[in-house]
PDB file of C-alpha atoms in Angstrom:
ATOM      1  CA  UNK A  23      99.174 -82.220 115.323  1.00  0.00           C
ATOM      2  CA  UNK A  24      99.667 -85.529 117.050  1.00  0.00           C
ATOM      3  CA  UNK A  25     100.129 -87.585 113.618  1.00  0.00           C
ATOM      4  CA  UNK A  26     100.592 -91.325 114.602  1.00  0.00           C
ATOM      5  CA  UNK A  27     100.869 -91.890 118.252  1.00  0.00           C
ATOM      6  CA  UNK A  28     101.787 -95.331 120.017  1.00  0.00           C
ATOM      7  CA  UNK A  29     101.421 -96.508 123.557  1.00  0.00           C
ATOM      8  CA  UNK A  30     103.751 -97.747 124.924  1.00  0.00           C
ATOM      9  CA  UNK A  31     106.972 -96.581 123.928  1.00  0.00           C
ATOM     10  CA  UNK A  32     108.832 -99.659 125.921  1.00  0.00           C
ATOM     11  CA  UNK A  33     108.105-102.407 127.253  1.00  0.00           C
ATOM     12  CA  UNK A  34     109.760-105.804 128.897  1.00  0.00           C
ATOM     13  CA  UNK A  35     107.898-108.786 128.947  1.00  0.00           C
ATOM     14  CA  UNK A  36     108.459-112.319 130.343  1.00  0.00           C
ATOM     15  CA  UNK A  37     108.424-115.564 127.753  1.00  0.00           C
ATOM     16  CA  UNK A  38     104.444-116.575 127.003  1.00  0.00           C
ATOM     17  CA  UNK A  39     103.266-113.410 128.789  1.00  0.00           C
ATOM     18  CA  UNK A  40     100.726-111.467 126.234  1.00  0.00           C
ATOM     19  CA  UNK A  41     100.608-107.760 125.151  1.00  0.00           C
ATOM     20  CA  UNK A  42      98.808-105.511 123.220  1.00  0.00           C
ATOM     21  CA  UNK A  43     100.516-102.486 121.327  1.00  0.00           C
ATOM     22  CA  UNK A  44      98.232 -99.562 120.767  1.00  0.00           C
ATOM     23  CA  UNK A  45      98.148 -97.364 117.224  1.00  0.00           C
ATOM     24  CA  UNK A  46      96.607 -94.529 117.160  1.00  0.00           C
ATOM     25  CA  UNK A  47      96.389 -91.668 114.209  1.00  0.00           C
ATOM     26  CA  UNK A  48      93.986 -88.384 113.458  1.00  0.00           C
ATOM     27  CA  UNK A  49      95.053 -88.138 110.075  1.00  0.00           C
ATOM     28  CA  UNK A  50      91.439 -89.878 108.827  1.00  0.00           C
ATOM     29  CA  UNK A  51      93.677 -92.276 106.888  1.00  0.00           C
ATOM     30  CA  UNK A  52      92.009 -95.545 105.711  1.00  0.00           C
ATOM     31  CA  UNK A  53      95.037 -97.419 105.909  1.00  0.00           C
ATOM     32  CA  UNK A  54      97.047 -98.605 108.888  1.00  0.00           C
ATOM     33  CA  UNK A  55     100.435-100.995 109.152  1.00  0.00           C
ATOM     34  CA  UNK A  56     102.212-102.381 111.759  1.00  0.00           C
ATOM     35  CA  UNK A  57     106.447-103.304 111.075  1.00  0.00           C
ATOM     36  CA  UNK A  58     109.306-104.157 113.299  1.00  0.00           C
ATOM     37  CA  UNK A  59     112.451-103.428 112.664  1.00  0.00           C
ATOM     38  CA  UNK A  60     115.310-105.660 114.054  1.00  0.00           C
ATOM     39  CA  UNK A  61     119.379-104.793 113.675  1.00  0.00           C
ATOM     40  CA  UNK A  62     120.644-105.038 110.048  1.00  0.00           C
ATOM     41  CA  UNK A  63     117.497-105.987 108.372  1.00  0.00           C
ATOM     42  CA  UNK A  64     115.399-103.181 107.721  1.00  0.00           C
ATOM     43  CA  UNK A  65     111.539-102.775 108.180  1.00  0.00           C
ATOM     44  CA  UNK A  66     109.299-105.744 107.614  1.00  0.00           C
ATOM     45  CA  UNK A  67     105.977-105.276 107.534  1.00  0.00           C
ATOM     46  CA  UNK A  68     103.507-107.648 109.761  1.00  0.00           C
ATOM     47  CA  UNK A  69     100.425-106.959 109.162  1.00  0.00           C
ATOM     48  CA  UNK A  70      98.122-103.933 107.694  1.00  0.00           C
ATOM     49  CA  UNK A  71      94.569-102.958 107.531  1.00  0.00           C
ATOM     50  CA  UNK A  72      92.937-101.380 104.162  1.00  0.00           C
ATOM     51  CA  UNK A  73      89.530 -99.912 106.302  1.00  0.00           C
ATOM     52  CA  UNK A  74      87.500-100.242 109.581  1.00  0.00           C
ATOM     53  CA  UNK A  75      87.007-103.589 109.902  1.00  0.00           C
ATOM     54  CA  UNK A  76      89.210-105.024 107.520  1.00  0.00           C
ATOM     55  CA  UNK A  77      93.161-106.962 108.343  1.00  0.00           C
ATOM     56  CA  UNK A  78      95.372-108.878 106.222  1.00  0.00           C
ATOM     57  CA  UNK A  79      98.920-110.385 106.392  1.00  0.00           C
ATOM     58  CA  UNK A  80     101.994-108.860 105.663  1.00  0.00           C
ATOM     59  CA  UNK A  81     105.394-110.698 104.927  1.00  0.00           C
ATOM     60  CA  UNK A  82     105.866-111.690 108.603  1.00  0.00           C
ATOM     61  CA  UNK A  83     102.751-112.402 110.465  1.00  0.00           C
ATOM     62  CA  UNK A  84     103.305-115.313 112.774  1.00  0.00           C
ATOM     63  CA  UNK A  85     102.977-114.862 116.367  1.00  0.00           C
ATOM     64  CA  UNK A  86     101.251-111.613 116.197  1.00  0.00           C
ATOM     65  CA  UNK A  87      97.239-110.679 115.745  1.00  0.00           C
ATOM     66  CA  UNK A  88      95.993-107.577 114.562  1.00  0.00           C
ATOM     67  CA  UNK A  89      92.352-105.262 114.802  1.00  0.00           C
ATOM     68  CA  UNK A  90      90.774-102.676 113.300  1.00  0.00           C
ATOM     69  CA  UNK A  91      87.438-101.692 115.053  1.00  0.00           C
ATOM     70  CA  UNK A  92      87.575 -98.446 114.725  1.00  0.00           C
ATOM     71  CA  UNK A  93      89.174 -96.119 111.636  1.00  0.00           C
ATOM     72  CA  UNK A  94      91.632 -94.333 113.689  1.00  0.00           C
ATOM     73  CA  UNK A  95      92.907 -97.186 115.622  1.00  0.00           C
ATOM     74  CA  UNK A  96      94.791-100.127 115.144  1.00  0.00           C
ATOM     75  CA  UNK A  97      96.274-102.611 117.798  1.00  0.00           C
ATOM     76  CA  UNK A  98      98.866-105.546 117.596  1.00  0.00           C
ATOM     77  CA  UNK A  99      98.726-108.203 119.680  1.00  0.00           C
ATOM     78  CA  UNK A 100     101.652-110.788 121.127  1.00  0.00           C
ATOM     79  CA  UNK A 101      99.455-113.792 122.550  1.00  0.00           C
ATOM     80  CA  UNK A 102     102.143-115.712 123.593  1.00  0.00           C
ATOM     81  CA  UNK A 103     105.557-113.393 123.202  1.00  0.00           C
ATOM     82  CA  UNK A 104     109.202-115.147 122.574  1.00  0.00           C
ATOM     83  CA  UNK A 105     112.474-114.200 122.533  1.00  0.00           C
ATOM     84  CA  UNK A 106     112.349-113.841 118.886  1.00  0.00           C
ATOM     85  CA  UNK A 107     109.599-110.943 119.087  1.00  0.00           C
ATOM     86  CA  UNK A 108     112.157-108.984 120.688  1.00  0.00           C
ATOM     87  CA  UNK A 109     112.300-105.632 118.195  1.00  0.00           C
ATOM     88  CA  UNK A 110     111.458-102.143 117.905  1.00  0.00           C
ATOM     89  CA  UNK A 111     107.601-101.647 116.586  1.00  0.00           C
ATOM     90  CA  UNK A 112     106.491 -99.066 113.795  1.00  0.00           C
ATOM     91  CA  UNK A 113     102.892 -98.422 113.333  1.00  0.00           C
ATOM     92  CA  UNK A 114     102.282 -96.288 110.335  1.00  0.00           C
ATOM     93  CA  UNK A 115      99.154 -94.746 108.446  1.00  0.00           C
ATOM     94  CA  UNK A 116      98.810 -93.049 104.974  1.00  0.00           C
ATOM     95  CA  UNK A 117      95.345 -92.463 102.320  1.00  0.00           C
ATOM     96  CA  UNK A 118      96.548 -95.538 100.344  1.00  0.00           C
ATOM     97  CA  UNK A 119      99.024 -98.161  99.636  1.00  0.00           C
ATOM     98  CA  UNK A 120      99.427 -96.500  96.129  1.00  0.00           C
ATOM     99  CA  UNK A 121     101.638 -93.513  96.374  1.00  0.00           C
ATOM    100  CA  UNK A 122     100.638 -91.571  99.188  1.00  0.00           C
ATOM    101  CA  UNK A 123     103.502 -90.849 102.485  1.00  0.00           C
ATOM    102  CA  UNK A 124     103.309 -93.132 104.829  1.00  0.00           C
ATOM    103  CA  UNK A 125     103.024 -91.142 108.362  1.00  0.00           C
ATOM    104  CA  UNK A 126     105.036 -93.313 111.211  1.00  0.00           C
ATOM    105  CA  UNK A 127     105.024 -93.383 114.554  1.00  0.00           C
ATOM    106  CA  UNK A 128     108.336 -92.821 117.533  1.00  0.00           C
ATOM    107  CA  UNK A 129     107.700 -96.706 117.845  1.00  0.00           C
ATOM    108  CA  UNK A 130     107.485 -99.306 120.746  1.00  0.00           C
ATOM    109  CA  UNK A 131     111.314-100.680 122.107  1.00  0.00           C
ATOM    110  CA  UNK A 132     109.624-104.467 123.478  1.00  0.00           C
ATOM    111  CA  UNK A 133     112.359-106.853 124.867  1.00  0.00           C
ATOM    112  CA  UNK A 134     110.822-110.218 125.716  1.00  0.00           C
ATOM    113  CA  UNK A 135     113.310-112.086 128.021  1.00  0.00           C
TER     114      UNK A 135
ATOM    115  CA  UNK B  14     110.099-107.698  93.933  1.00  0.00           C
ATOM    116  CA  UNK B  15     111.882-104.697  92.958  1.00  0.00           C
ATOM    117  CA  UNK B  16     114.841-103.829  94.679  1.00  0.00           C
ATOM    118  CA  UNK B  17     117.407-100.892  95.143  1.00  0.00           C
ATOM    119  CA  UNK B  18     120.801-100.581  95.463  1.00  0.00           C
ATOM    120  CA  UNK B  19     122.381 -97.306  98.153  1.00  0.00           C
ATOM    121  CA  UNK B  20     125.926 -97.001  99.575  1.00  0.00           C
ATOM    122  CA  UNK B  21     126.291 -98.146 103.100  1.00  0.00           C
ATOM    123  CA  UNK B  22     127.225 -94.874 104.276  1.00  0.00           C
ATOM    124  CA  UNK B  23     128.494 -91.489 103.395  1.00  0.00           C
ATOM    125  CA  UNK B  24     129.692 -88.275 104.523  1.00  0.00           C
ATOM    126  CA  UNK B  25     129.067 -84.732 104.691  1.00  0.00           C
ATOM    127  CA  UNK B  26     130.043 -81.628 106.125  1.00  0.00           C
ATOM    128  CA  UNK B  27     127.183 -79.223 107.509  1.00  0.00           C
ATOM    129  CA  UNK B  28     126.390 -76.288 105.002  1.00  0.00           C
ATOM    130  CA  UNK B  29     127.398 -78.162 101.881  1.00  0.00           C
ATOM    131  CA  UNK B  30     124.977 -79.985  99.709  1.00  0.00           C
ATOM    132  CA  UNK B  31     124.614 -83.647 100.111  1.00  0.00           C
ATOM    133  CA  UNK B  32     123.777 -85.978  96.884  1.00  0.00           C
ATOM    134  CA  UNK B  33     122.571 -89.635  97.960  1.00  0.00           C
ATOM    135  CA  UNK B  34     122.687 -92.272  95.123  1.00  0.00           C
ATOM    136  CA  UNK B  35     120.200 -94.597  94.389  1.00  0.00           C
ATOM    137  CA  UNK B  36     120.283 -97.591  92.116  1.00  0.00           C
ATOM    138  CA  UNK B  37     117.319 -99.587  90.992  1.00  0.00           C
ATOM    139  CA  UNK B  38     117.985-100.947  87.469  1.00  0.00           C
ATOM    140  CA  UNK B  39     114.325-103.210  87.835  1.00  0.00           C
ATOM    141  CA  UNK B  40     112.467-100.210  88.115  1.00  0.00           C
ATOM    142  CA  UNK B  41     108.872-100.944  85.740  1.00  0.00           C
ATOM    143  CA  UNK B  42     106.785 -98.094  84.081  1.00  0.00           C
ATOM    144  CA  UNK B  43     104.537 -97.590  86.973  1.00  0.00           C
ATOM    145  CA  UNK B  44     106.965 -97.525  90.108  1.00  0.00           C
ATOM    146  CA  UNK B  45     107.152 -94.464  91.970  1.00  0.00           C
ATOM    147  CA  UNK B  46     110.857 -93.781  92.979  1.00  0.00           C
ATOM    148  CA  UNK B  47     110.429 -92.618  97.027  1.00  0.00           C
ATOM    149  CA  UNK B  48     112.365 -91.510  99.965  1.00  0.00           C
ATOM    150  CA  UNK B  49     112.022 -92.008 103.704  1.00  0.00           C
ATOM    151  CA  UNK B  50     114.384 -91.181 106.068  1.00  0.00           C
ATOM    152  CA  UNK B  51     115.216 -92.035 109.899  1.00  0.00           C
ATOM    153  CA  UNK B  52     116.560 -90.216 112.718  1.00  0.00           C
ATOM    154  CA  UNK B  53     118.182 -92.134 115.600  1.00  0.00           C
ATOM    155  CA  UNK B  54     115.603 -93.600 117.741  1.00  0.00           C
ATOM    156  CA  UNK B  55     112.843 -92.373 115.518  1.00  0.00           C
ATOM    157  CA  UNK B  56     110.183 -93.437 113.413  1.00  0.00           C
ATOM    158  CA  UNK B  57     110.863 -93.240 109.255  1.00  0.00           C
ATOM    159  CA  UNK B  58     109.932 -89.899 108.083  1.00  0.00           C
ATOM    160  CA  UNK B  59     108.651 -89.014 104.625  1.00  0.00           C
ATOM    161  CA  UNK B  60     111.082 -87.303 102.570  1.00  0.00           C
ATOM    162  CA  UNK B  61     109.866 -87.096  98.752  1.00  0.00           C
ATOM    163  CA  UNK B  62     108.839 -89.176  95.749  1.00  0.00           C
ATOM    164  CA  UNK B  63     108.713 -89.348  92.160  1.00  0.00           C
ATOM    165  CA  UNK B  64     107.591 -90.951  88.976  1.00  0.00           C
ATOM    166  CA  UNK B  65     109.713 -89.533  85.714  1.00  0.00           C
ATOM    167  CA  UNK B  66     110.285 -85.385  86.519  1.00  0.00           C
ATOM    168  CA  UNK B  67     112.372 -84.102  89.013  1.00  0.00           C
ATOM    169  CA  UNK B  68     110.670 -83.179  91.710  1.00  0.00           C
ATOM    170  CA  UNK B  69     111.270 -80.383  94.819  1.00  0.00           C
ATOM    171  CA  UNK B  70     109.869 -79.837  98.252  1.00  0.00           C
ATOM    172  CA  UNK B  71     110.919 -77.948 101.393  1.00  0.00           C
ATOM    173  CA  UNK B  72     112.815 -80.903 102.308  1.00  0.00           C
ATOM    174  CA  UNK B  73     114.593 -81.916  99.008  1.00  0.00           C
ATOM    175  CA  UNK B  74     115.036 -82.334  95.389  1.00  0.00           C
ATOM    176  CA  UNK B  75     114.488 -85.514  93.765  1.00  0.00           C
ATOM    177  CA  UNK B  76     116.970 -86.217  90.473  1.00  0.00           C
ATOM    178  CA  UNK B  77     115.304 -89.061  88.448  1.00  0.00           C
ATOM    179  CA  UNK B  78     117.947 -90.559  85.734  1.00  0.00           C
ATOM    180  CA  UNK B  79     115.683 -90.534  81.750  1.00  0.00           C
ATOM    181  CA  UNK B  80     116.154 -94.000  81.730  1.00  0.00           C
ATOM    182  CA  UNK B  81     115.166 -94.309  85.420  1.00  0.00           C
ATOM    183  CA  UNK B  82     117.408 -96.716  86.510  1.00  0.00           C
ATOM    184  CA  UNK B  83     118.638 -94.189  89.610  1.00  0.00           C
ATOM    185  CA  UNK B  84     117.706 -91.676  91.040  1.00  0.00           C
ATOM    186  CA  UNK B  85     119.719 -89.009  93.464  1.00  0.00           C
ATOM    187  CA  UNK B  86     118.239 -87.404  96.476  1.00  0.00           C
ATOM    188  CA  UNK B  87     119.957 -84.262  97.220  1.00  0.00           C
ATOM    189  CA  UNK B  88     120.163 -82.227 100.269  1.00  0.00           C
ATOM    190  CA  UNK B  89     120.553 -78.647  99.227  1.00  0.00           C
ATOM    191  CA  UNK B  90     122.899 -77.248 102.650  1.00  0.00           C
ATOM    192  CA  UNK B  91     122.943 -80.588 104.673  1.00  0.00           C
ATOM    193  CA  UNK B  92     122.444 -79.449 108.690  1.00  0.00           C
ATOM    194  CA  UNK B  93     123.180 -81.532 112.011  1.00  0.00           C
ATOM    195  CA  UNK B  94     119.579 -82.410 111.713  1.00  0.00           C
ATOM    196  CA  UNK B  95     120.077 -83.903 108.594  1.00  0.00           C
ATOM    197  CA  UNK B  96     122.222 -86.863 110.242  1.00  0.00           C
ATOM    198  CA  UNK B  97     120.011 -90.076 109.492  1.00  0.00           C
ATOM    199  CA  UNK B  98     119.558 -93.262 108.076  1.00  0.00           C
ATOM    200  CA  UNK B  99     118.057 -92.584 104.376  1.00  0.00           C
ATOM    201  CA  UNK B 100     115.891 -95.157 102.360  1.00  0.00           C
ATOM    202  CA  UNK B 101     115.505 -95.135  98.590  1.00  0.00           C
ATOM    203  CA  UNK B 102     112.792 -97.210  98.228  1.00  0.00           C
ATOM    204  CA  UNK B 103     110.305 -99.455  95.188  1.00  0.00           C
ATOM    205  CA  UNK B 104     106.817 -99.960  96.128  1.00  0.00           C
ATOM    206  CA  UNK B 105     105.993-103.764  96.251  1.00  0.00           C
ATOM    207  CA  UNK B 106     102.861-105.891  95.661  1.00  0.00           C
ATOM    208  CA  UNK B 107     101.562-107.663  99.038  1.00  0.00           C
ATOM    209  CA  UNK B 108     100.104-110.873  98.637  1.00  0.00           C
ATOM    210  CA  UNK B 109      99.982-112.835  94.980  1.00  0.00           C
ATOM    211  CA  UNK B 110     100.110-110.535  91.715  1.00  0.00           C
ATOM    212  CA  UNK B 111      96.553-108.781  90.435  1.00  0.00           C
ATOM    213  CA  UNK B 112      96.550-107.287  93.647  1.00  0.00           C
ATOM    214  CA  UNK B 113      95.730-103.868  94.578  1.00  0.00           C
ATOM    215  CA  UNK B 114      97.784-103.424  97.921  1.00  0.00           C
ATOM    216  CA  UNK B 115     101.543-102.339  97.964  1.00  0.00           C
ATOM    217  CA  UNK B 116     104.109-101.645 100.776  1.00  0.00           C
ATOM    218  CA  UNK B 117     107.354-100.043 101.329  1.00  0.00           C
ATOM    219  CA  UNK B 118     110.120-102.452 101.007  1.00  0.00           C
ATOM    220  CA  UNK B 119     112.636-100.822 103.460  1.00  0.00           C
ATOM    221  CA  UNK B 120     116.449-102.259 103.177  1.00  0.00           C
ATOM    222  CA  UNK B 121     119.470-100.839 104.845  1.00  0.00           C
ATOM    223  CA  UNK B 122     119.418 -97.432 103.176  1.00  0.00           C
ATOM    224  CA  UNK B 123     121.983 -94.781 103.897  1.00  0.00           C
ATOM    225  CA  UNK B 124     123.746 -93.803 106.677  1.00  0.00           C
ATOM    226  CA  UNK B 125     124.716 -90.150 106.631  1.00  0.00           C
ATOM    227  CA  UNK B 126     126.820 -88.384 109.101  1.00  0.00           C
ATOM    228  CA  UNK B 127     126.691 -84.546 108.431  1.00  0.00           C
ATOM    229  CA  UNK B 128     130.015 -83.133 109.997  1.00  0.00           C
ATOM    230  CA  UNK B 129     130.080 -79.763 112.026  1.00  0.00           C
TER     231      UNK B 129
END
């Protein structure tokens, strides 16, 4: 079972260049969240999606974009990446927000220099 | 938000059973008490979660306090394997309250080195 798969697993990117991280799970879940996790401060989630179609803002959502066209995907965008987006990305996908697992991805290492 | 409070670190020697503390003394009636854990260079990985019982899986066994204000996850023979960052964690409400969306609050958690 592939679970939660993300593309790519590292990346560098230069100062205002843009990049789009790629989520992808076969779990049929309905929901879908992206966090990053920096040194010392835990995960913090960015943004997450409740359905096809559907995005909303999570506790740190500046600087990134989000989609959900289709159910089993669900990409982040950088439109204009900084120094300060440097971090390891988590995508993650469970059947609700209440108490079901969360199923998480390897991650993407992105260093923006 | 509700918050928990884990050791930094701790220790453990393979074979032996591993109990991992968890404090979270603003627990409400409806929070489910759960578990993630990471492996270096890793995503989290579901572990286990509870409301009020004790609760087992293939993984783990989950020790819930009667008053609920902690909660121990233990590690019946703790392998190399084992050796991970573990998160106790609250569920909290996204967005303003009468809401209907929560996420997983992740802090620092547990580091546990299992010894050889």
């Amino acid at each position: 079972n592939a679970g939660v798969t993300q593309t790519p697993k590292f990346r560098v990117l230069k100062t205002g260049q843009s990049m789009t991280l790629l989520c992808a799970q076969d779990m049929n879940h309905e929901y879908m969240y992206w966090y990053r996790q920096d040194p010392g401060m835990g995960l913090r989630l960015i943004h997450y999606s409740v359905g096809e179609g559907t995005t909303a803002k999570g506790e740190v959502p500046d600087g990134y974009n989000v989609s959900r066209l289709k159910k089993q995907n669900f990409l982040l965008g950088l439109e204009s990446a900084a120094p300060s987006q440097t971090s390891v990305y988590f995508c993650a996908s469970s059947y609700s927000t209440a108490n079901q697992p969360q199923h998480f991805g390897d991650g993407t290492r992105l260093s923006i220099l | 938000d509700a918050k928990t409070t884990q050791p930094n670190s701790m220790e453990s020697n393979e074979e032996e059973p591993v109990h991992l503390p968890c404090n979270h003394s603003t627990i409400s009636g409806t929070d489910y008490i759960h578990w993630y854990r990471q492996l270096p260079s890793q995503g989290p990985e579901y572990v286990i979660h509870g409301l009020t019982s004790n609760v087992n899986n293939r993984m783990a066994s989950l020790a819930i306090a009667e008053d609920r204000k902690s909660s121990t996850l233990i590690l019946h023979r703790a392998t190399l394997r084992d050796a991970a960052v573990y998160y106790c964690i609250l569920r909290d409400m996204i967005g303003k309250r009468g809401g209907s969306n929560y996420k997983l609050t992740f802090g620092k958690g547990t580091l546990l080195t299992v010894n050889p």
